[in-house]
C-alpha cells in the first residue's frame, strides 16, 4: 500500500503541529536536562504531555519546578505500582495520547525522560518529514556513555530509536497506534512498512541518551529480553544464529551474552507463547532481516 499524499499538500514545517508524550518513572537524575532541552527547541511542541507513572523519587517535584506556568504542558500522574519493562511506557504513552484529539496534530512524538536533545532536533526531523511524505516513523541517532566515552549507537537502517520516536498521524492511524507489549518498537515499523511507509533514522541528527540501554535490567537480562522480542516479532532462525554468534564473540559478557539471547528466544518458543505478529507481518520482518544479511558485514550487527 502506498501512503496517501493529500494530507501533505498544504503542510509546511511552519504550520505543522506536533505533540510530545513523555512517560516517566523515577527519572530524577535526568529529567531536568530533558525538560530544558525541550523548552529550548527552535520549534517547540504545540502540546506536551508528561505522564508520571508512579515515581517514588523527586521526579514529580523536578517536573513541577521546570514546567510551572507553561500552558502547553500537561502533567498527568498515575498510580502504577510496578514497571513491566517493554510495555509500561506504552501504557503510559497511550494515557497521554488519550488526552488529545488526534486530528489536531500532524505528528506524534514518544520521548523518554532520560534524553537530551539539540535545540534544532524537532525542527530538523519534522522539516525532513514534511518534505518527504513517504516518511512515517523516524528519529535521530543517539549517543551513550560507555566506560567514560560517548559513542553513537548503531541501528538497523529501518529502525527509529524508541527513546525519541516521531510518527506521522496518518501512519499512526494506519498501524493502529503503538501496541503496549514487548517488541512494540519493532512491530510499529513492521506494520508501517506493510502499509507502504518509510521508517528509519537520520544519521546526522544526534541526541544524547543519558542512561545507557539495559542499565535497569542488567546485561544478561537485556540479552534475554532481546531474544524474547525477536521471537515475539517473528524473526527467523538464521539471523538469530548469526546475531547470537556475534554477541558470543563481542558483547559482554563474552559467550554467555549470545547464549542468553538464544535462551530468551527458546523459552517462549517452547512454551508456545503467542507472537505479536501474524503470518504476513512475520514474513515481512524476515525480509527486512534478510536484507541486512545481504549487507554483511557493514550493516549486520547494528
mmCIF file of C-alpha atoms in Angstrom:
data_model
loop_
_atom_site.group_PDB
_atom_site.id
_atom_site.type_symbol
_atom_site.label_atom_id
_atom_site.label_comp_id
_atom_site.label_asym_id
_atom_site.label_seq_id
_atom_site.Cartn_x
_atom_site.Cartn_y
_atom_site.Cartn_z
ATOM 1 C CA UNK A 1 0.000 0.000 0.000
ATOM 2 C CA UNK A 2 1.350 3.455 -0.935
ATOM 3 C CA UNK A 3 0.773 6.233 1.619
ATOM 4 C CA UNK A 4 -1.749 8.845 0.603
ATOM 5 C CA UNK A 5 -0.301 12.243 -0.302
ATOM 6 C CA UNK A 6 -3.229 14.579 0.051
ATOM 7 C CA UNK A 7 -2.698 15.265 3.750
ATOM 8 C CA UNK A 8 0.762 16.741 2.994
ATOM 9 C CA UNK A 9 -0.310 19.033 0.156
ATOM 10 C CA UNK A 10 -0.532 22.139 2.314
ATOM 11 C CA UNK A 11 1.700 21.016 5.164
ATOM 12 C CA UNK A 12 4.862 23.009 5.841
ATOM 13 C CA UNK A 13 7.300 22.989 8.727
ATOM 14 C CA UNK A 14 5.938 26.338 9.923
ATOM 15 C CA UNK A 15 2.321 25.236 10.188
ATOM 16 C CA UNK A 16 2.811 21.568 11.066
ATOM 17 C CA UNK A 17 1.675 20.739 14.567
ATOM 18 C CA UNK A 18 3.179 18.130 16.852
ATOM 19 C CA UNK A 19 2.506 16.760 20.296
ATOM 20 C CA UNK A 20 5.121 15.180 22.568
ATOM 21 C CA UNK A 21 4.151 12.494 25.091
ATOM 22 C CA UNK A 22 6.754 11.625 27.729
ATOM 23 C CA UNK A 23 6.181 8.620 30.007
ATOM 24 C CA UNK A 24 8.489 8.792 33.039
ATOM 25 C CA UNK A 25 9.106 6.966 36.270
ATOM 26 C CA UNK A 26 11.920 7.708 38.737
ATOM 27 C CA UNK A 27 13.994 9.828 36.344
ATOM 28 C CA UNK A 28 15.178 12.403 38.900
ATOM 29 C CA UNK A 29 18.848 12.315 37.770
ATOM 30 C CA UNK A 30 17.932 13.145 34.146
ATOM 31 C CA UNK A 31 14.502 14.759 33.908
ATOM 32 C CA UNK A 32 15.663 18.368 34.373
ATOM 33 C CA UNK A 33 18.107 18.128 31.444
ATOM 34 C CA UNK A 34 15.416 16.579 29.270
ATOM 35 C CA UNK A 35 12.845 19.269 30.086
ATOM 36 C CA UNK A 36 15.316 22.087 29.454
ATOM 37 C CA UNK A 37 16.270 20.625 26.090
ATOM 38 C CA UNK A 38 12.619 20.514 25.000
ATOM 39 C CA UNK A 39 11.937 24.052 26.189
ATOM 40 C CA UNK A 40 14.939 25.233 24.159
ATOM 41 C CA UNK A 41 13.713 23.713 20.889
ATOM 42 C CA UNK A 42 13.725 26.087 17.916
ATOM 43 C CA UNK A 43 10.330 24.625 17.008
ATOM 44 C CA UNK A 44 8.585 23.980 20.283
ATOM 45 C CA UNK A 45 5.843 21.376 20.677
ATOM 46 C CA UNK A 46 2.290 22.593 20.289
ATOM 47 C CA UNK A 47 1.405 20.357 23.216
ATOM 48 C CA UNK A 48 3.494 18.350 25.654
ATOM 49 C CA UNK A 49 2.004 15.725 27.948
ATOM 50 C CA UNK A 50 4.256 14.308 30.654
ATOM 51 C CA UNK A 51 2.900 11.144 32.246
ATOM 52 C CA UNK A 52 4.458 10.496 35.653
ATOM 53 C CA UNK A 53 3.872 6.772 36.002
ATOM 54 C CA UNK A 54 4.115 6.372 39.771
ATOM 55 C CA UNK A 55 7.515 7.932 40.521
ATOM 56 C CA UNK A 56 8.798 7.431 44.055
ATOM 57 C CA UNK A 57 11.819 9.749 43.851
ATOM 58 C CA UNK A 58 11.984 13.522 43.231
ATOM 59 C CA UNK A 59 10.801 13.290 39.609
ATOM 60 C CA UNK A 60 7.409 14.909 40.262
ATOM 61 C CA UNK A 61 8.938 17.861 42.131
ATOM 62 C CA UNK A 62 11.522 18.460 39.409
ATOM 63 C CA UNK A 63 8.849 18.385 36.714
ATOM 64 C CA UNK A 64 6.708 20.868 38.640
ATOM 65 C CA UNK A 65 9.648 23.239 39.148
ATOM 66 C CA UNK A 66 10.601 23.331 35.477
ATOM 67 C CA UNK A 67 7.134 23.390 33.882
ATOM 68 C CA UNK A 68 5.196 25.676 36.185
ATOM 69 C CA UNK A 69 3.150 28.280 34.328
ATOM 70 C CA UNK A 70 3.672 26.839 30.825
ATOM 71 C CA UNK A 71 0.182 26.407 29.415
ATOM 72 C CA UNK A 72 1.059 23.982 26.604
ATOM 73 C CA UNK A 73 2.447 21.426 29.072
ATOM 74 C CA UNK A 74 0.169 18.987 30.876
ATOM 75 C CA UNK A 75 1.393 16.706 33.663
ATOM 76 C CA UNK A 76 -0.574 13.548 34.385
ATOM 77 C CA UNK A 77 0.056 11.399 37.433
ATOM 78 C CA UNK A 78 -0.817 7.720 37.548
ATOM 79 C CA UNK A 79 -0.809 5.227 40.395
ATOM 80 C CA UNK A 80 1.227 2.474 38.774
ATOM 81 C CA UNK A 81 2.828 0.222 41.388
ATOM 82 C CA UNK A 82 5.139 -1.760 39.100
ATOM 83 C CA UNK A 83 7.087 -1.224 35.908
ATOM 84 C CA UNK A 84 6.801 -4.010 33.351
ATOM 85 C CA UNK A 85 9.707 -3.277 31.060
ATOM 86 C CA UNK A 86 8.714 -3.186 27.428
ATOM 87 C CA UNK A 87 5.054 -2.356 27.961
ATOM 88 C CA UNK A 88 4.578 0.059 30.895
ATOM 89 C CA UNK A 89 5.976 3.017 28.993
ATOM 90 C CA UNK A 90 3.497 2.498 26.147
ATOM 91 C CA UNK A 91 0.601 2.084 28.541
ATOM 92 C CA UNK A 92 1.623 5.459 29.984
ATOM 93 C CA UNK A 93 2.128 6.901 26.488
ATOM 94 C CA UNK A 94 -1.375 5.827 25.488
ATOM 95 C CA UNK A 95 -2.788 7.549 28.553
ATOM 96 C CA UNK A 96 -1.171 10.734 27.331
ATOM 97 C CA UNK A 97 -2.419 10.339 23.767
ATOM 98 C CA UNK A 98 -5.939 9.872 25.094
ATOM 99 C CA UNK A 99 -5.769 13.461 26.379
ATOM 100 C CA UNK A 100 -5.720 14.920 22.861
ATOM 101 C CA UNK A 101 -7.778 14.948 19.703
ATOM 102 C CA UNK A 102 -5.709 13.034 17.144
ATOM 103 C CA UNK A 103 -6.870 15.240 14.281
ATOM 104 C CA UNK A 104 -5.379 18.341 15.955
ATOM 105 C CA UNK A 105 -1.780 17.237 15.301
ATOM 106 C CA UNK A 106 0.244 16.212 12.261
ATOM 107 C CA UNK A 107 2.951 14.342 14.172
ATOM 108 C CA UNK A 108 3.203 12.496 17.485
ATOM 109 C CA UNK A 109 6.424 12.073 19.464
ATOM 110 C CA UNK A 110 7.168 9.444 22.075
ATOM 111 C CA UNK A 111 10.011 10.977 24.108
ATOM 112 C CA UNK A 112 11.666 9.334 27.106
ATOM 113 C CA UNK A 113 12.646 11.147 30.299
ATOM 114 C CA UNK A 114 16.357 10.287 30.096
ATOM 115 C CA UNK A 115 17.359 12.009 26.866
ATOM 116 C CA UNK A 116 18.805 15.384 25.937
ATOM 117 C CA UNK A 117 18.079 16.994 22.577
ATOM 118 C CA UNK A 118 19.939 19.532 20.486
ATOM 119 C CA UNK A 119 17.953 22.795 20.069
ATOM 120 C CA UNK A 120 17.068 22.105 16.424
ATOM 121 C CA UNK A 121 16.228 18.410 16.897
ATOM 122 C CA UNK A 122 12.497 18.544 16.176
ATOM 123 C CA UNK A 123 12.765 21.276 13.558
ATOM 124 C CA UNK A 124 15.211 19.165 11.549
ATOM 125 C CA UNK A 125 13.233 15.936 11.802
ATOM 126 C CA UNK A 126 9.840 17.453 11.128
ATOM 127 C CA UNK A 127 11.245 19.505 8.259
ATOM 128 C CA UNK A 128 12.508 16.377 6.533
ATOM 129 C CA UNK A 129 9.263 14.509 7.141
ATOM 130 C CA UNK A 130 7.270 17.384 5.691
ATOM 131 C CA UNK A 131 9.466 17.500 2.584
ATOM 132 C CA UNK A 132 9.261 13.741 2.040
ATOM 133 C CA UNK A 133 5.725 12.399 2.609
ATOM 134 C CA UNK A 134 6.945 8.777 2.486
ATOM 135 C CA UNK A 135 8.378 9.119 5.998
ATOM 136 C CA UNK A 136 6.035 7.504 8.507
ATOM 137 C CA UNK A 137 8.295 6.868 11.518
ATOM 138 C CA UNK A 138 11.734 8.285 12.206
ATOM 139 C CA UNK A 139 14.199 9.654 14.762
ATOM 140 C CA UNK A 140 17.740 10.837 15.096
ATOM 141 C CA UNK A 141 20.546 8.593 16.293
ATOM 142 C CA UNK A 142 21.630 8.561 19.909
ATOM 143 C CA UNK A 143 24.906 8.503 21.768
ATOM 144 C CA UNK A 144 25.565 6.892 25.151
ATOM 145 C CA UNK A 145 28.367 6.981 27.669
ATOM 146 C CA UNK A 146 30.140 3.619 27.701
ATOM 147 C CA UNK A 147 33.141 3.250 30.002
ATOM 148 C CA UNK A 148 33.712 7.006 30.025
ATOM 149 C CA UNK A 149 33.447 7.532 26.258
ATOM 150 C CA UNK A 150 30.456 8.870 24.351
ATOM 151 C CA UNK A 151 29.678 6.633 21.390
ATOM 152 C CA UNK A 152 26.954 6.726 18.760
ATOM 153 C CA UNK A 153 24.793 3.606 18.861
ATOM 154 C CA UNK A 154 24.322 1.872 15.523
ATOM 155 C CA UNK A 155 20.815 0.899 14.486
ATOM 156 C CA UNK A 156 19.332 -1.015 11.543
ATOM 157 C CA UNK A 157 18.518 1.307 8.648
ATOM 158 C CA UNK A 158 14.764 0.778 9.107
ATOM 159 C CA UNK A 159 14.777 1.442 12.864
ATOM 160 C CA UNK A 160 13.825 4.630 14.709
ATOM 161 C CA UNK A 161 15.032 4.996 18.290
ATOM 162 C CA UNK A 162 12.271 4.188 20.757
ATOM 163 C CA UNK A 163 13.518 6.861 23.158
ATOM 164 C CA UNK A 164 12.701 9.648 20.701
ATOM 165 C CA UNK A 165 10.330 8.366 18.041
ATOM 166 C CA UNK A 166 8.394 10.661 15.694
ATOM 167 C CA UNK A 167 5.399 9.262 13.825
ATOM 168 C CA UNK A 168 3.155 10.907 11.254
ATOM 169 C CA UNK A 169 -0.522 10.990 12.186
ATOM 170 C CA UNK A 170 -1.670 9.056 9.130
ATOM 171 C CA UNK A 171 0.940 6.372 9.765
ATOM 172 C CA UNK A 172 -0.064 6.163 13.416
ATOM 173 C CA UNK A 173 -3.667 5.584 12.364
ATOM 174 C CA UNK A 174 -2.671 3.018 9.731
ATOM 175 C CA UNK A 175 -0.823 0.845 12.275
ATOM 176 C CA UNK A 176 -3.474 1.381 14.947
ATOM 177 C CA UNK A 177 -1.025 3.070 17.313
ATOM 178 C CA UNK A 178 1.693 1.556 19.481
ATOM 179 C CA UNK A 179 0.919 -1.857 20.988
ATOM 180 C CA UNK A 180 1.569 -1.999 24.729
ATOM 181 C CA UNK A 181 3.620 -5.199 24.551
ATOM 182 C CA UNK A 182 7.292 -6.122 24.484
ATOM 183 C CA UNK A 183 8.523 -5.518 20.962
ATOM 184 C CA UNK A 184 6.261 -2.534 20.289
ATOM 185 C CA UNK A 185 9.091 -0.534 18.683
ATOM 186 C CA UNK A 186 9.748 -3.248 16.118
ATOM 187 C CA UNK A 187 6.120 -4.119 15.497
ATOM 188 C CA UNK A 188 5.287 -0.499 14.637
ATOM 189 C CA UNK A 189 7.962 -0.489 11.934
ATOM 190 C CA UNK A 190 6.809 -3.824 10.516
ATOM 191 C CA UNK A 191 3.234 -2.600 10.246
ATOM 192 C CA UNK A 192 4.274 0.762 8.867
ATOM 193 C CA UNK A 193 6.362 -0.927 6.179
ATOM 194 C CA UNK A 194 3.487 -3.203 5.225
ATOM 195 C CA UNK A 195 1.340 -0.104 4.784
ATOM 196 C CA UNK A 196 3.852 1.500 2.426
ATOM 197 C CA UNK A 197 5.536 3.892 4.860
ATOM 198 C CA UNK A 198 9.251 4.501 5.152
ATOM 199 C CA UNK A 199 10.788 4.033 8.598
ATOM 200 C CA UNK A 200 14.303 4.699 9.845
ATOM 201 C CA UNK A 201 16.552 7.385 11.279
ATOM 202 C CA UNK A 202 18.754 10.317 10.271
ATOM 203 C CA UNK A 203 22.437 9.700 10.977
ATOM 204 C CA UNK A 204 23.278 13.413 11.125
ATOM 205 C CA UNK A 205 20.662 14.300 13.766
ATOM 206 C CA UNK A 206 22.013 13.218 17.140
ATOM 207 C CA UNK A 207 20.556 13.191 20.626
ATOM 208 C CA UNK A 208 22.004 12.041 23.932
ATOM 209 C CA UNK A 209 20.689 9.047 25.845
ATOM 210 C CA UNK A 210 21.684 9.862 29.400
ATOM 211 C CA UNK A 211 21.038 6.368 30.776
ATOM 212 C CA UNK A 212 22.546 3.522 28.705
ATOM 213 C CA UNK A 213 20.101 0.916 27.435
ATOM 214 C CA UNK A 214 19.717 -2.108 29.680
ATOM 215 C CA UNK A 215 21.057 -0.497 32.843
ATOM 216 C CA UNK A 216 17.742 -1.104 34.623
ATOM 217 C CA UNK A 217 17.770 -4.828 33.817
ATOM 218 C CA UNK A 218 21.446 -5.698 33.719
ATOM 219 C CA UNK A 219 23.385 -7.125 30.782
ATOM 220 C CA UNK A 220 22.189 -10.731 30.915
ATOM 221 C CA UNK A 221 18.539 -9.798 31.362
ATOM 222 C CA UNK A 222 18.872 -7.383 28.432
ATOM 223 C CA UNK A 223 20.224 -10.151 26.169
ATOM 224 C CA UNK A 224 17.354 -12.411 27.185
ATOM 225 C CA UNK A 225 14.873 -9.577 26.689
ATOM 226 C CA UNK A 226 16.157 -9.041 23.144
ATOM 227 C CA UNK A 227 15.776 -12.749 22.408
ATOM 228 C CA UNK A 228 12.193 -12.741 23.603
ATOM 229 C CA UNK A 229 11.388 -9.679 21.486
ATOM 230 C CA UNK A 230 12.966 -11.366 18.463
ATOM 231 C CA UNK A 231 10.595 -14.320 18.978
ATOM 232 C CA UNK A 232 7.610 -12.032 19.564
ATOM 233 C CA UNK A 233 8.145 -10.195 16.290
ATOM 234 C CA UNK A 234 8.593 -13.326 14.170
ATOM 235 C CA UNK A 235 12.325 -13.311 13.464
ATOM 236 C CA UNK A 236 13.850 -16.331 11.705
ATOM 237 C CA UNK A 237 16.445 -18.842 12.870
ATOM 238 C CA UNK A 238 19.335 -17.928 10.536
ATOM 239 C CA UNK A 239 19.522 -14.313 11.606
ATOM 240 C CA UNK A 240 19.136 -15.328 15.261
ATOM 241 C CA UNK A 241 22.109 -17.692 14.947
ATOM 242 C CA UNK A 242 24.337 -15.038 13.370
ATOM 243 C CA UNK A 243 23.260 -12.409 15.887
ATOM 244 C CA UNK A 244 23.898 -14.748 18.816
ATOM 245 C CA UNK A 245 27.307 -15.709 17.447
ATOM 246 C CA UNK A 246 28.275 -12.049 17.250
ATOM 247 C CA UNK A 247 27.214 -11.463 20.848
ATOM 248 C CA UNK A 248 29.149 -14.509 21.999
ATOM 249 C CA UNK A 249 32.307 -13.072 20.454
ATOM 250 C CA UNK A 250 31.959 -9.340 21.019
ATOM 251 C CA UNK A 251 29.279 -8.479 23.604
ATOM 252 C CA UNK A 252 29.647 -8.510 27.368
ATOM 253 C CA UNK A 253 29.669 -10.974 28.966
ATOM 254 C CA UNK A 254 31.516 -12.920 26.267
ATOM 255 C CA UNK A 255 29.952 -16.219 25.172
ATOM 256 C CA UNK A 256 27.195 -16.031 27.783
ATOM 257 C CA UNK A 257 25.585 -12.975 26.176
ATOM 258 C CA UNK A 258 24.817 -14.802 22.929
ATOM 259 C CA UNK A 259 23.671 -17.924 24.759
ATOM 260 C CA UNK A 260 21.287 -15.847 26.858
ATOM 261 C CA UNK A 261 19.899 -14.240 23.694
ATOM 262 C CA UNK A 262 19.071 -17.706 22.352
ATOM 263 C CA UNK A 263 17.537 -18.692 25.676
ATOM 264 C CA UNK A 264 15.287 -15.635 25.522
ATOM 265 C CA UNK A 265 14.069 -16.850 22.135
ATOM 266 C CA UNK A 266 13.700 -20.535 23.012
ATOM 267 C CA UNK A 267 11.655 -20.178 26.213
ATOM 268 C CA UNK A 268 8.596 -18.565 24.587
ATOM 269 C CA UNK A 269 9.049 -20.797 21.532
ATOM 270 C CA UNK A 270 8.960 -23.986 23.601
ATOM 271 C CA UNK A 271 6.065 -22.803 25.750
ATOM 272 C CA UNK A 272 4.032 -21.780 22.716
ATOM 273 C CA UNK A 273 3.702 -18.152 23.722
ATOM 274 C CA UNK A 274 1.611 -16.232 21.161
ATOM 275 C CA UNK A 275 3.565 -13.886 18.920
ATOM 276 C CA UNK A 276 2.716 -10.237 18.355
ATOM 277 C CA UNK A 277 2.707 -10.695 14.593
ATOM 278 C CA UNK A 278 0.530 -12.564 12.124
ATOM 279 C CA UNK A 279 1.995 -14.615 9.275
ATOM 280 C CA UNK A 280 2.140 -11.698 6.864
ATOM 281 C CA UNK A 281 3.906 -9.483 9.379
ATOM 282 C CA UNK A 282 6.375 -12.232 10.324
ATOM 283 C CA UNK A 283 7.201 -12.811 6.643
ATOM 284 C CA UNK A 284 7.746 -9.092 6.111
ATOM 285 C CA UNK A 285 10.060 -8.902 9.137
ATOM 286 C CA UNK A 286 12.124 -11.829 7.871
ATOM 287 C CA UNK A 287 12.535 -9.976 4.565
ATOM 288 C CA UNK A 288 13.763 -6.902 6.474
ATOM 289 C CA UNK A 289 16.316 -9.039 8.304
ATOM 290 C CA UNK A 290 17.436 -10.850 5.149
ATOM 291 C CA UNK A 291 18.267 -7.502 3.569
ATOM 292 C CA UNK A 292 20.616 -6.893 6.492
ATOM 293 C CA UNK A 293 22.262 -10.257 5.904
ATOM 294 C CA UNK A 294 22.913 -9.256 2.310
ATOM 295 C CA UNK A 295 24.750 -6.157 3.542
ATOM 296 C CA UNK A 296 27.183 -8.243 5.623
ATOM 297 C CA UNK A 297 29.274 -7.164 7.403
ATOM 298 C CA UNK A 298 28.603 -3.429 7.242
ATOM 299 C CA UNK A 299 25.019 -3.426 8.494
ATOM 300 C CA UNK A 300 24.509 -6.832 10.047
ATOM 301 C CA UNK A 301 25.218 -6.349 13.712
ATOM 302 C CA UNK A 302 23.629 -2.956 14.266
#
